[in-house]
Amino acid sequence: MASSSSSYVPALAAITCLVVMVLGCCWPVEARIPTTLDGPFEPATVPFDQSLRGNAVDLPEFDHRVRRRVKGFEPEQISVSLSANYDSVWISWVTGESQIGYNIKPLDPKSVASVVRYGKLRYPPTHEATGYSLVYNQLYPFEGLQNYTSGIIHHVRLTGLKPNTLYFYRCGDPSIPAMSEIYHFRTMPVSGPRSYPERIAVVGDLGLTYNTTTTISHLTSNDPDLVLLIGDVTYANLYLTNGTGSDCYSCSFPHSPIQETYQPRWDYWGRFMENLISKVPIMVIEGNHEIEEQAENKTFVAYSSRFAFPSEESGSSSTFYYSFNAGGIHFIMLGAYIDFTRSGKQYKWLEQDLANVDRSTTPWLVATWHPPWYSTYEAHYREAECMRLEMEELLYSYGVDIVFNGHVHAYERSNRVYNYNLDPCGPVYLTVGDGGNREKMAVKYADEPGNCPEPSTTPDEYIGGICAKNFTSGPAAGKFCWDRQPDYSAFRESSFGHGILEVKNETWALWTWYRNQDANSKVGDQIYIVRQPDKCHVRQVLKSWVVDI
């Protein structure tokens, strides 16, 4: 355990017996994993290990793990992502070479077919599906900046799949011929209160550094069934179009007319990740590093083009917000960098999506978006306050259990919280922006002397205006920051790493956070998150009417 046993309310023997009975496992009382029933916990901080600073170095373009290894129009950068339910998945890949320069000529996406052959047997495949393809460009309206055009990106949706079943597949164009090797994936279990994927990996702010490689190595060793990437994928926007990079773009290139990107790093990232995400589905939500502004004020083009999203299947008209089921968990992926106001399309979609959730089928409700609402680090402190003020009440009223965020390059776990107050029915907020990117880790806390930012410096231009104000009640009344670690912060540590969520049944889920610098099996933070649907006021649908229970 990361925190001392004195941080937890003493556990009764009856609760320990209940845990043993419910989960079918046994451990000594003194080694018992804490649960949210023991909380709220006294805030705990692990001091920063100074030896970890300065180690985030990007993989170079000549690293064998990011170089193009296929020929012609053979598929590469292959990945799997989920549809809204277990019976469908998306297969994505890239064919042909990208181009960067002053005289680029986009490939014709119609020149190569999008075909997936698949089945329950490794060979021969019994089914075939076709999809669509596209090419995107990253163009700049300034002389001297190089433009980019991608290879042909393919997305094919497989339907009619059986739950919790291993499928083998090949993708490509059989007429050239240019087909991939045989890969495999396993579908999600059927939705139900006793049906869950065994392990869900959660990571944010990944990038493509040597720290990233450690994160992915450790994550892979935990044998996940699903990967959630909570924004900030490649950090291609820390580079100029000539391939020159920096840990801090604005520091190194203060006179840039537009924030450039080096789009080949998206290709590097896709090649590096293929070994994992060609087998394990990955679900991604956008972060600020995916904005990537270009000519005609276009943004998020690489993000929206390279990944497949179950937007249409979940009733969304956008790649920036969508939902899906993984067994008895309903995931809601939200966009912080588009309109989130109550009059906007995203909010109205969220209202409808929440109203359609049947908690008897998907008891767990998990929400994700990139910038955290509850973070005590100086970096990005209260940056997304406008979004919180618009959406928090709605999420709380429907009983969201867990929220995953990134953006802050460190780890933090909250107590159950609502509107900055400890609340036994509020979500547990988990910040996992510690995947290993090139930017430095967040190590300063807003509650430490001299670290409280000026309110005018907190908003991000894409997340609204100045909404964060001084607290009006509680220990921090009249102040913008607490003068100690806030009560809502249960545990925090600056370190690269990743998390694993294991939902055991309709009320118990085990959350484990692993540090990069530790052995794969060593735990940095661990807790059972326990739902209490009988005690918490939750809205849900009953006979087509929204009611309170």
Coordinates of C-alpha atoms in Angstrom, one line a residue:
M1 CA 0.0 0.0 0.0
A2 CA 1.2 3.5 -0.8
S3 CA -0.2 5.2 2.2
S4 CA 0.3 4.2 5.9
S5 CA -2.4 2.2 7.6
S6 CA -3.0 5.2 9.9
S7 CA -4.5 7.0 6.9
Y8 CA -7.5 4.7 6.9
V9 CA -10.5 4.3 9.2
P10 CA -9.9 1.0 11.1
A11 CA -11.7 -1.9 9.4
L12 CA -14.1 -4.0 11.2
A13 CA -13.6 -7.7 11.0
A14 CA -17.1 -8.0 9.6
I15 CA -16.1 -5.8 6.6
T16 CA -13.0 -7.9 6.0
C17 CA -15.1 -11.1 6.0
L18 CA -17.5 -9.5 3.6
V19 CA -14.7 -8.7 1.2
V20 CA -13.5 -12.3 1.4
M21 CA -17.0 -13.6 0.8
V22 CA -17.8 -11.3 -2.1
L23 CA -14.5 -11.5 -3.9
G24 CA -13.7 -15.1 -3.1
C25 CA -10.2 -14.3 -2.0
C26 CA -8.4 -14.1 1.3
W27 CA -5.5 -12.1 2.8
P28 CA -4.2 -11.3 6.3
V29 CA -6.1 -8.4 8.0
E30 CA -2.9 -6.4 8.3
A31 CA -2.3 -6.5 4.6
R32 CA -5.9 -5.7 3.6
I33 CA -6.3 -3.5 0.5
P34 CA -8.2 -0.4 1.6
T35 CA -11.7 0.4 0.2
T36 CA -13.6 3.6 -0.4
L37 CA -15.8 2.4 2.5
D38 CA -12.9 3.2 4.7
G39 CA -12.7 6.8 3.5
P40 CA -12.6 9.6 3.3
F41 CA -8.8 9.3 3.7
E42 CA -6.4 11.8 5.2
P43 CA -4.5 13.4 2.3
A44 CA -1.1 11.7 1.6
T45 CA 1.7 12.8 -0.6
V46 CA 4.8 10.8 -1.7
P47 CA 7.8 13.1 -2.0
F48 CA 9.2 13.6 -5.5
D49 CA 12.2 11.5 -6.4
Q50 CA 14.7 14.1 -7.9
S51 CA 16.5 11.3 -9.8
L52 CA 13.4 11.0 -12.1
R53 CA 13.7 14.5 -13.6
G54 CA 15.0 15.0 -17.1
N55 CA 14.6 11.4 -18.4
A56 CA 11.8 12.0 -20.9
V57 CA 13.7 11.8 -24.3
D58 CA 11.8 11.1 -27.5
L59 CA 12.5 8.0 -29.6
P60 CA 14.5 9.2 -32.6
E61 CA 13.2 8.5 -36.1
F62 CA 15.9 5.9 -36.7
D63 CA 14.8 3.7 -33.8
H64 CA 13.9 0.4 -35.3
R65 CA 10.6 0.4 -33.4
V66 CA 9.3 3.4 -35.3
R67 CA 10.7 2.8 -38.8
R68 CA 8.5 1.7 -41.7
R69 CA 8.9 -2.0 -42.1
V70 CA 6.3 -2.8 -44.8
K71 CA 6.6 -2.5 -48.6
G72 CA 4.3 -0.9 -51.1
F73 CA 0.7 -0.9 -49.9
E74 CA 1.1 -3.5 -47.2
P75 CA -0.8 -2.6 -44.0
E76 CA 0.9 -1.0 -41.1
Q77 CA -0.1 0.8 -37.9
I78 CA -2.9 -1.7 -37.4
S79 CA -5.2 -1.2 -34.4
V80 CA -8.5 -2.4 -33.0
S81 CA -11.1 -0.3 -31.3
L82 CA -14.5 -1.0 -29.9
S83 CA -17.9 -0.2 -31.2
A84 CA -20.8 0.6 -28.8
N85 CA -21.4 -3.0 -27.8
Y86 CA -19.6 -6.4 -27.7
D87 CA -20.9 -7.5 -31.1
S88 CA -18.9 -5.1 -33.2
V89 CA -15.3 -3.8 -33.4
W90 CA -13.3 -1.5 -35.7
I91 CA -10.1 -2.5 -37.5
S92 CA -7.9 0.4 -38.6
W93 CA -4.6 0.6 -40.5
V94 CA -2.5 2.6 -42.9
T95 CA -1.2 1.8 -46.4
G96 CA 1.2 3.7 -48.5
E97 CA 3.8 6.2 -47.5
S98 CA 3.1 9.6 -46.0
Q99 CA 4.8 12.7 -47.5
I100 CA 6.2 15.9 -45.9
G101 CA 7.6 18.8 -47.9
Y102 CA 6.8 21.7 -50.1
N103 CA 5.3 19.8 -53.1
I104 CA 3.3 17.0 -51.7
K105 CA 0.8 15.0 -53.7
P106 CA -1.8 13.2 -51.7
L107 CA -2.5 9.5 -52.5
D108 CA -5.9 8.5 -53.8
P109 CA -7.7 6.7 -51.0
K110 CA -9.8 4.9 -53.6
S111 CA -6.8 3.2 -55.1
V112 CA -6.5 0.6 -52.3
A113 CA -9.4 -1.4 -51.0
S114 CA -10.3 -1.7 -47.3
V115 CA -10.9 -5.3 -46.6
V116 CA -10.8 -7.4 -43.4
R117 CA -11.1 -11.2 -43.5
Y118 CA -11.8 -12.8 -40.1
G119 CA -13.2 -15.7 -38.2
K120 CA -13.0 -17.8 -35.1
L121 CA -10.4 -20.1 -36.7
R122 CA -6.9 -18.9 -37.5
Y123 CA -7.3 -20.3 -41.0
P124 CA -9.3 -20.1 -43.2
P125 CA -11.2 -16.9 -42.5
T126 CA -15.0 -17.4 -42.7
H127 CA -16.1 -13.7 -43.0
E128 CA -15.2 -10.6 -44.9
A129 CA -16.0 -7.0 -44.3
T130 CA -15.3 -3.8 -46.2
G131 CA -15.0 -0.3 -45.0
Y132 CA -13.9 3.1 -46.0
S133 CA -10.6 5.0 -46.4
L134 CA -9.3 8.5 -46.3
V135 CA -6.2 10.7 -46.6
Y136 CA -5.7 13.8 -44.4
N137 CA -3.4 16.8 -44.9
Q138 CA -1.7 19.1 -42.4
L139 CA -1.3 22.4 -44.3
Y140 CA 0.2 25.7 -43.3
P141 CA -0.5 29.1 -44.8
F142 CA 3.1 30.4 -44.2
E143 CA 6.1 30.3 -46.5
G144 CA 8.9 28.0 -45.3
L145 CA 6.7 25.5 -43.4
Q146 CA 6.5 22.0 -44.8
N147 CA 3.1 20.4 -45.5
Y148 CA 2.1 16.8 -44.8
T149 CA -0.1 14.3 -46.4
S150 CA -0.8 10.9 -44.8
G151 CA -0.8 7.5 -46.1
I152 CA -4.2 5.9 -46.8
I153 CA -6.0 5.3 -43.6
H154 CA -8.6 2.5 -43.5
H155 CA -11.4 1.8 -41.1
V156 CA -13.5 -1.3 -41.3
R157 CA -16.3 -2.3 -38.9
L158 CA -16.9 -5.9 -38.1
T159 CA -20.4 -6.8 -36.9
G160 CA -22.3 -9.8 -35.7
L161 CA -19.5 -10.9 -33.3
K162 CA -20.0 -13.2 -30.3
P163 CA -19.2 -12.0 -26.8
N164 CA -15.9 -12.9 -25.1
T165 CA -14.7 -14.7 -28.2
L166 CA -11.2 -14.8 -29.8
Y167 CA -11.2 -13.8 -33.5
F168 CA -8.4 -14.0 -36.0
Y169 CA -8.1 -11.4 -38.8
R170 CA -6.1 -10.1 -41.7
C171 CA -6.5 -6.7 -43.3
G172 CA -5.5 -5.0 -46.5
D173 CA -6.3 -5.3 -50.2
P174 CA -6.4 -8.9 -51.4
S175 CA -6.5 -7.8 -55.1
I176 CA -3.0 -6.2 -55.1
P177 CA -2.3 -8.5 -53.2
A178 CA -1.3 -6.6 -50.0
M179 CA -2.7 -8.3 -46.9
S180 CA -1.3 -8.2 -43.4
E181 CA -0.2 -11.1 -41.3
I182 CA -2.8 -12.8 -39.1
Y183 CA -3.7 -11.0 -35.9
H184 CA -6.2 -11.6 -33.3
F185 CA -8.5 -9.8 -30.7
R186 CA -11.0 -10.8 -28.1
T187 CA -14.4 -9.3 -28.0
M188 CA -15.8 -7.7 -24.8
P189 CA -18.1 -9.9 -22.6
V190 CA -21.9 -9.4 -22.9
S191 CA -23.2 -6.5 -20.8
G192 CA -24.6 -7.6 -17.4
P193 CA -24.1 -7.1 -13.7
R194 CA -21.8 -10.1 -13.4
S195 CA -19.9 -9.8 -16.7
Y196 CA -16.7 -7.7 -17.0
P197 CA -13.4 -7.6 -18.9
E198 CA -10.7 -8.8 -16.5
R199 CA -8.3 -5.8 -16.7
I200 CA -8.6 -2.4 -18.2
A201 CA -5.4 -0.4 -18.7
V202 CA -5.7 3.4 -18.2
V203 CA -3.0 5.8 -19.4
G204 CA -2.8 9.4 -20.3
D205 CA -0.3 11.9 -22.0
L206 CA 1.6 9.1 -23.5
G207 CA 3.9 10.5 -26.2
L208 CA 6.7 8.5 -27.6
T209 CA 9.7 8.7 -25.3
Y210 CA 11.9 6.1 -23.6
N211 CA 9.6 6.5 -20.6
T212 CA 6.7 5.7 -22.9
T213 CA 8.4 2.4 -23.9
T214 CA 8.7 1.5 -20.2
T215 CA 5.0 2.4 -19.6
I216 CA 3.8 0.3 -22.5
S217 CA 6.1 -2.6 -21.5
H218 CA 4.7 -2.6 -18.0
L219 CA 1.2 -2.1 -19.2
T220 CA 1.5 -5.0 -21.6
S221 CA 2.9 -7.3 -18.9
N222 CA -0.4 -6.7 -17.0
D223 CA -2.2 -8.4 -19.9
P224 CA -5.1 -5.9 -20.4
D225 CA -8.3 -6.6 -22.3
L226 CA -8.8 -2.9 -23.1
V227 CA -6.7 0.2 -23.2
L228 CA -8.1 3.7 -22.4
L229 CA -5.9 6.6 -23.6
I230 CA -7.1 9.7 -21.9
G231 CA -5.8 12.3 -24.4
D232 CA -2.4 13.6 -25.6
V233 CA -1.3 10.9 -27.9
T234 CA 1.9 11.7 -29.8
Y235 CA 3.0 15.2 -28.9
A236 CA 3.8 15.8 -32.6
N237 CA 3.1 19.5 -31.9
L238 CA 6.3 19.8 -29.9
Y239 CA 8.1 19.8 -33.3
L240 CA 8.6 22.1 -36.2
T241 CA 7.8 20.9 -39.7
N242 CA 11.5 20.3 -40.3
G243 CA 11.6 17.8 -37.5
T244 CA 13.2 20.0 -34.8
G245 CA 11.7 19.3 -31.4
S246 CA 11.6 20.8 -28.0
D247 CA 10.4 20.0 -24.5
C248 CA 8.7 23.4 -24.4
Y249 CA 7.5 24.6 -27.8
S250 CA 6.6 28.2 -26.7
C251 CA 10.0 28.5 -24.9
S252 CA 12.1 27.4 -27.9
F253 CA 10.0 28.8 -30.8
P254 CA 8.5 32.0 -29.4
H255 CA 8.2 33.7 -32.8
S256 CA 6.4 30.9 -34.7
P257 CA 3.4 32.3 -36.7
I258 CA 1.4 29.1 -35.9
Q259 CA 2.2 26.2 -33.6
E260 CA 3.7 23.7 -36.1
T261 CA 3.6 20.0 -35.9
Y262 CA 5.8 17.2 -37.3
Q263 CA 3.1 14.8 -38.5
P264 CA 5.5 11.8 -39.1
R265 CA 5.6 11.3 -35.4
W266 CA 2.0 10.1 -35.7
D267 CA 3.3 7.4 -38.0
Y268 CA 6.1 6.6 -35.6
W269 CA 3.6 6.3 -32.8
G270 CA 1.3 4.0 -34.8
R271 CA 4.2 1.7 -35.6
F272 CA 5.5 1.5 -32.1
M273 CA 2.0 0.8 -30.6
E274 CA 0.9 -1.7 -33.3
N275 CA 2.3 -4.7 -31.4
L276 CA -0.2 -4.0 -28.5
I277 CA -3.2 -2.3 -30.1
S278 CA -3.5 -4.7 -33.1
K279 CA -4.5 -7.2 -30.4
V280 CA -6.0 -5.2 -27.5
P281 CA -8.7 -2.6 -28.3
I282 CA -7.7 1.0 -27.6
M283 CA -10.2 3.8 -27.0
V284 CA -9.0 7.3 -27.2
I285 CA -10.3 10.8 -26.3
E286 CA -8.7 14.0 -27.5
G287 CA -6.3 16.1 -25.5
N288 CA -4.9 19.6 -26.1
H289 CA -1.9 18.3 -28.0
E290 CA -4.3 16.9 -30.6
I291 CA -5.6 20.4 -31.5
E292 CA -2.9 20.9 -34.2
E293 CA -4.2 24.0 -35.8
Q294 CA -3.5 24.3 -39.5
A295 CA -4.7 26.4 -42.5
E296 CA -8.3 27.6 -42.5
N297 CA -8.4 27.2 -38.7
K298 CA -8.8 23.4 -39.0
T299 CA -8.0 21.5 -35.8
F300 CA -7.9 17.9 -34.6
V301 CA -7.5 16.5 -38.1
A302 CA -5.0 13.8 -37.3
Y303 CA -6.9 12.6 -34.2
S304 CA -10.2 12.5 -36.0
S305 CA -8.7 10.7 -39.1
R306 CA -6.4 8.1 -37.5
F307 CA -8.8 6.5 -35.0
A308 CA -12.1 4.9 -35.4
F309 CA -14.8 6.0 -32.9
P310 CA -18.2 4.5 -32.1
S311 CA -19.8 7.9 -32.5
E312 CA -22.6 7.0 -34.8
E313 CA -23.3 3.8 -32.9
S314 CA -23.6 5.7 -29.6
G315 CA -25.8 8.5 -31.0
S316 CA -23.0 11.1 -31.3
S317 CA -22.3 13.3 -34.3
S318 CA -18.8 13.9 -33.3
T319 CA -15.4 12.2 -32.8
F320 CA -14.9 14.3 -29.7
Y321 CA -17.5 12.6 -27.5
Y322 CA -19.0 9.1 -27.6
S323 CA -19.9 6.2 -25.3
F324 CA -19.5 2.4 -25.3
N325 CA -20.1 -0.7 -23.2
A326 CA -17.5 -3.1 -22.0
G327 CA -19.4 -5.8 -20.1
G328 CA -21.2 -4.3 -17.2
I329 CA -19.4 -0.9 -17.6
H330 CA -20.7 2.0 -19.5
F331 CA -17.9 4.4 -20.6
I332 CA -18.6 8.0 -21.5
M333 CA -15.8 9.8 -23.3
L334 CA -16.2 13.6 -23.3
G335 CA -14.5 16.4 -25.1
A336 CA -13.1 19.4 -23.1
Y337 CA -11.9 21.3 -26.2
I338 CA -15.2 21.8 -27.9
D339 CA -18.5 23.2 -26.7
F340 CA -19.6 21.7 -23.4
T341 CA -22.1 24.3 -22.4
R342 CA -25.7 23.2 -21.4
S343 CA -27.1 24.6 -24.6
G344 CA -24.6 22.8 -26.8
K345 CA -24.8 19.5 -28.8
Q346 CA -22.4 17.6 -26.5
Y347 CA -24.3 18.4 -23.3
K348 CA -27.6 17.4 -24.9
W349 CA -26.1 14.2 -26.2
L350 CA -24.7 13.5 -22.7
E351 CA -28.2 14.0 -21.2
Q352 CA -29.7 11.5 -23.6
D353 CA -26.8 9.0 -23.2
L354 CA -27.1 9.1 -19.4
A355 CA -30.9 8.7 -19.5
N356 CA -30.5 5.6 -21.7
V357 CA -28.1 3.8 -19.3
D358 CA -29.7 0.8 -17.6
R359 CA -27.8 0.3 -14.4
S360 CA -29.3 -3.2 -14.0
T361 CA -27.3 -4.1 -17.1
T362 CA -24.3 -1.8 -16.8
P363 CA -24.1 -1.0 -13.1
W364 CA -20.7 0.8 -13.5
L365 CA -20.7 4.3 -15.0
V366 CA -17.2 5.6 -15.9
A367 CA -16.5 9.0 -17.5
T368 CA -13.3 10.3 -19.0
W369 CA -12.0 13.6 -20.5
H370 CA -8.6 15.1 -20.7
P371 CA -8.1 18.0 -18.2
P372 CA -9.0 17.2 -14.6
W373 CA -11.5 19.1 -12.5
Y374 CA -9.9 17.9 -9.3
S375 CA -6.2 18.3 -9.3
T376 CA -4.0 19.9 -6.7
Y377 CA -0.9 20.4 -8.8
E378 CA 0.2 23.8 -9.8
A379 CA 0.2 22.8 -13.5
H380 CA -3.3 23.3 -15.0
Y381 CA -4.7 24.1 -11.6
R382 CA -8.5 24.7 -12.0
E383 CA -8.0 25.1 -15.7
A384 CA -11.2 23.2 -16.6
E385 CA -13.4 25.0 -14.1
C386 CA -15.8 26.2 -16.8
M387 CA -16.5 22.6 -17.9
R388 CA -17.0 21.5 -14.3
L389 CA -19.6 24.2 -13.6
E390 CA -21.5 23.1 -16.7
M391 CA -21.4 19.3 -16.4
E392 CA -20.6 18.2 -12.8
E393 CA -24.2 18.3 -11.5
L394 CA -25.5 16.2 -14.4
L395 CA -22.8 13.5 -13.9
Y396 CA -23.3 13.5 -10.2
S397 CA -27.1 13.2 -10.5
Y398 CA -26.7 10.0 -12.6
G399 CA -24.2 8.5 -10.1
V400 CA -21.0 8.4 -12.1
D401 CA -18.7 6.1 -10.2
I402 CA -15.2 6.9 -11.5
V403 CA -13.7 9.7 -13.6
F404 CA -10.4 9.3 -15.4
N405 CA -8.4 12.4 -16.5
G406 CA -4.9 13.2 -17.8
H407 CA -3.3 16.5 -18.7
V408 CA -1.4 16.9 -15.4
H409 CA 1.8 14.9 -15.7
A410 CA 1.6 13.1 -12.4
Y411 CA -0.7 10.7 -10.5
E412 CA -3.5 11.7 -8.1
R413 CA -6.5 9.9 -6.5
S414 CA -9.3 11.8 -4.9
N415 CA -11.7 11.0 -2.2
R416 CA -15.3 10.9 -3.3
V417 CA -16.1 14.5 -4.0
Y418 CA -18.7 16.8 -5.4
N419 CA -18.4 20.6 -5.8
Y420 CA -15.1 20.5 -3.8
N421 CA -16.9 18.9 -0.8
L422 CA -16.4 15.4 0.4
D423 CA -19.4 13.4 -0.6
P424 CA -19.9 9.7 -0.2
C425 CA -21.9 9.6 -3.4
G426 CA -19.5 11.6 -5.6
P427 CA -17.1 10.0 -8.1
V428 CA -13.6 9.0 -7.4
Y429 CA -11.4 11.1 -9.7
L430 CA -8.2 9.5 -10.9
T431 CA -5.6 11.7 -12.7
V432 CA -3.2 9.5 -14.8
G433 CA -1.4 12.0 -17.0
D434 CA 1.8 10.2 -16.3
G435 CA 2.3 8.1 -19.4
G436 CA 5.8 9.3 -20.1
N437 CA 5.7 12.2 -22.6
R438 CA 8.5 14.6 -23.5
E439 CA 7.3 17.4 -21.3
K440 CA 8.4 17.3 -17.7
M441 CA 6.5 15.8 -14.8
A442 CA 4.3 18.0 -12.7
V443 CA 6.0 18.3 -9.3
K444 CA 4.7 21.5 -7.7
Y445 CA 1.5 21.7 -5.7
A446 CA -0.8 24.7 -5.7
D447 CA -1.2 24.4 -1.9
E448 CA 2.5 24.9 -1.3
P449 CA 3.8 28.4 -0.4
G450 CA 4.4 30.6 -3.5
N451 CA 2.8 28.1 -6.0
C452 CA -0.8 29.3 -6.0
P453 CA -1.4 30.7 -9.6
E454 CA -3.2 34.0 -10.3
P455 CA -6.8 33.2 -11.4
S456 CA -6.3 35.1 -14.6
T457 CA -3.6 32.7 -15.7
T458 CA -5.6 29.5 -15.2
P459 CA -8.0 29.2 -18.2
D460 CA -7.1 27.5 -21.4
E461 CA -8.4 29.4 -24.5
Y462 CA -10.1 26.2 -25.7
I463 CA -11.9 25.5 -22.3
G464 CA -13.7 28.8 -21.8
G465 CA -13.0 32.0 -19.9
I466 CA -12.1 32.7 -16.3
C467 CA -14.5 30.6 -14.3
A468 CA -12.3 29.7 -11.3
K469 CA -12.8 32.0 -8.4
N470 CA -12.0 32.1 -4.7
F471 CA -13.7 29.5 -2.6
T472 CA -16.6 30.8 -0.7
S473 CA -16.8 28.2 2.1
G474 CA -14.8 25.5 3.8
P475 CA -11.1 25.5 4.9
A476 CA -10.1 27.6 1.8
A477 CA -12.9 30.2 2.1
G478 CA -11.8 33.5 0.6
K479 CA -8.7 32.0 -1.1
F480 CA -8.0 30.6 -4.6
C481 CA -5.9 27.8 -3.3
W482 CA -5.8 25.7 -0.1
D483 CA -2.9 26.2 2.2
R484 CA -2.5 22.5 2.7
Q485 CA -3.3 19.4 0.6
P486 CA -7.0 19.6 0.1
D487 CA -9.4 17.2 1.9
Y488 CA -10.6 15.9 -1.5
S489 CA -7.1 14.8 -2.5
A490 CA -6.5 11.3 -1.0
F491 CA -3.1 10.5 -2.6
R492 CA -0.7 12.1 -5.0
E493 CA 2.7 11.3 -6.4
S494 CA 4.9 12.7 -9.3
S495 CA 6.0 9.7 -11.3
F496 CA 5.5 8.1 -14.7
G497 CA 3.2 5.1 -14.7
H498 CA -0.2 3.6 -15.7
G499 CA -3.2 2.1 -14.0
I500 CA -5.2 -1.1 -14.1
L501 CA -9.0 -1.3 -13.4
E502 CA -10.4 -4.7 -12.5
V503 CA -14.2 -4.7 -11.9
K504 CA -15.1 -7.7 -9.8
N505 CA -18.8 -7.4 -9.6
E506 CA -21.6 -4.9 -9.7
T507 CA -20.3 -3.1 -6.6
W508 CA -16.6 -3.8 -6.2
A509 CA -13.7 -2.7 -8.5
L510 CA -10.0 -2.9 -7.8
W511 CA -7.9 0.1 -8.9
T512 CA -4.1 -0.3 -9.0
W513 CA -1.5 2.3 -10.1
Y514 CA 2.0 1.2 -11.1
R515 CA 5.1 3.4 -11.1
N516 CA 7.5 3.1 -14.1
Q517 CA 10.6 2.9 -11.9
D518 CA 9.3 0.0 -9.9
A519 CA 9.2 -3.7 -10.9
N520 CA 6.2 -4.6 -12.9
S521 CA 4.5 -6.3 -10.0
K522 CA 5.1 -3.5 -7.4
V523 CA 2.1 -1.4 -6.5
G524 CA 2.3 2.4 -6.2
D525 CA -1.3 2.9 -5.1
Q526 CA -4.2 0.5 -4.7
I527 CA -7.8 0.7 -3.5
Y528 CA -11.1 -1.1 -3.9
I529 CA -13.7 1.4 -5.3
V530 CA -17.1 0.3 -3.8
R531 CA -20.5 1.4 -5.2
Q532 CA -23.3 1.9 -2.8
P533 CA -26.4 2.1 -5.0
D534 CA -28.7 1.5 -2.1
K535 CA -27.4 4.7 -0.3
C536 CA -26.8 7.1 -3.1
H537 CA -29.5 9.1 -5.0
V538 CA -29.2 8.0 -8.6
R539 CA -31.3 9.0 -11.6
Q540 CA -32.1 6.3 -14.1
V541 CA -34.7 5.3 -16.7
L542 CA -37.7 3.3 -15.7
K543 CA -40.4 2.5 -18.2
S544 CA -39.3 5.3 -20.5
W545 CA -39.5 7.9 -17.7
V546 CA -36.6 9.5 -16.0
V547 CA -37.1 9.1 -12.3
D548 CA -35.2 9.6 -9.1
I549 CA -34.5 6.6 -6.9

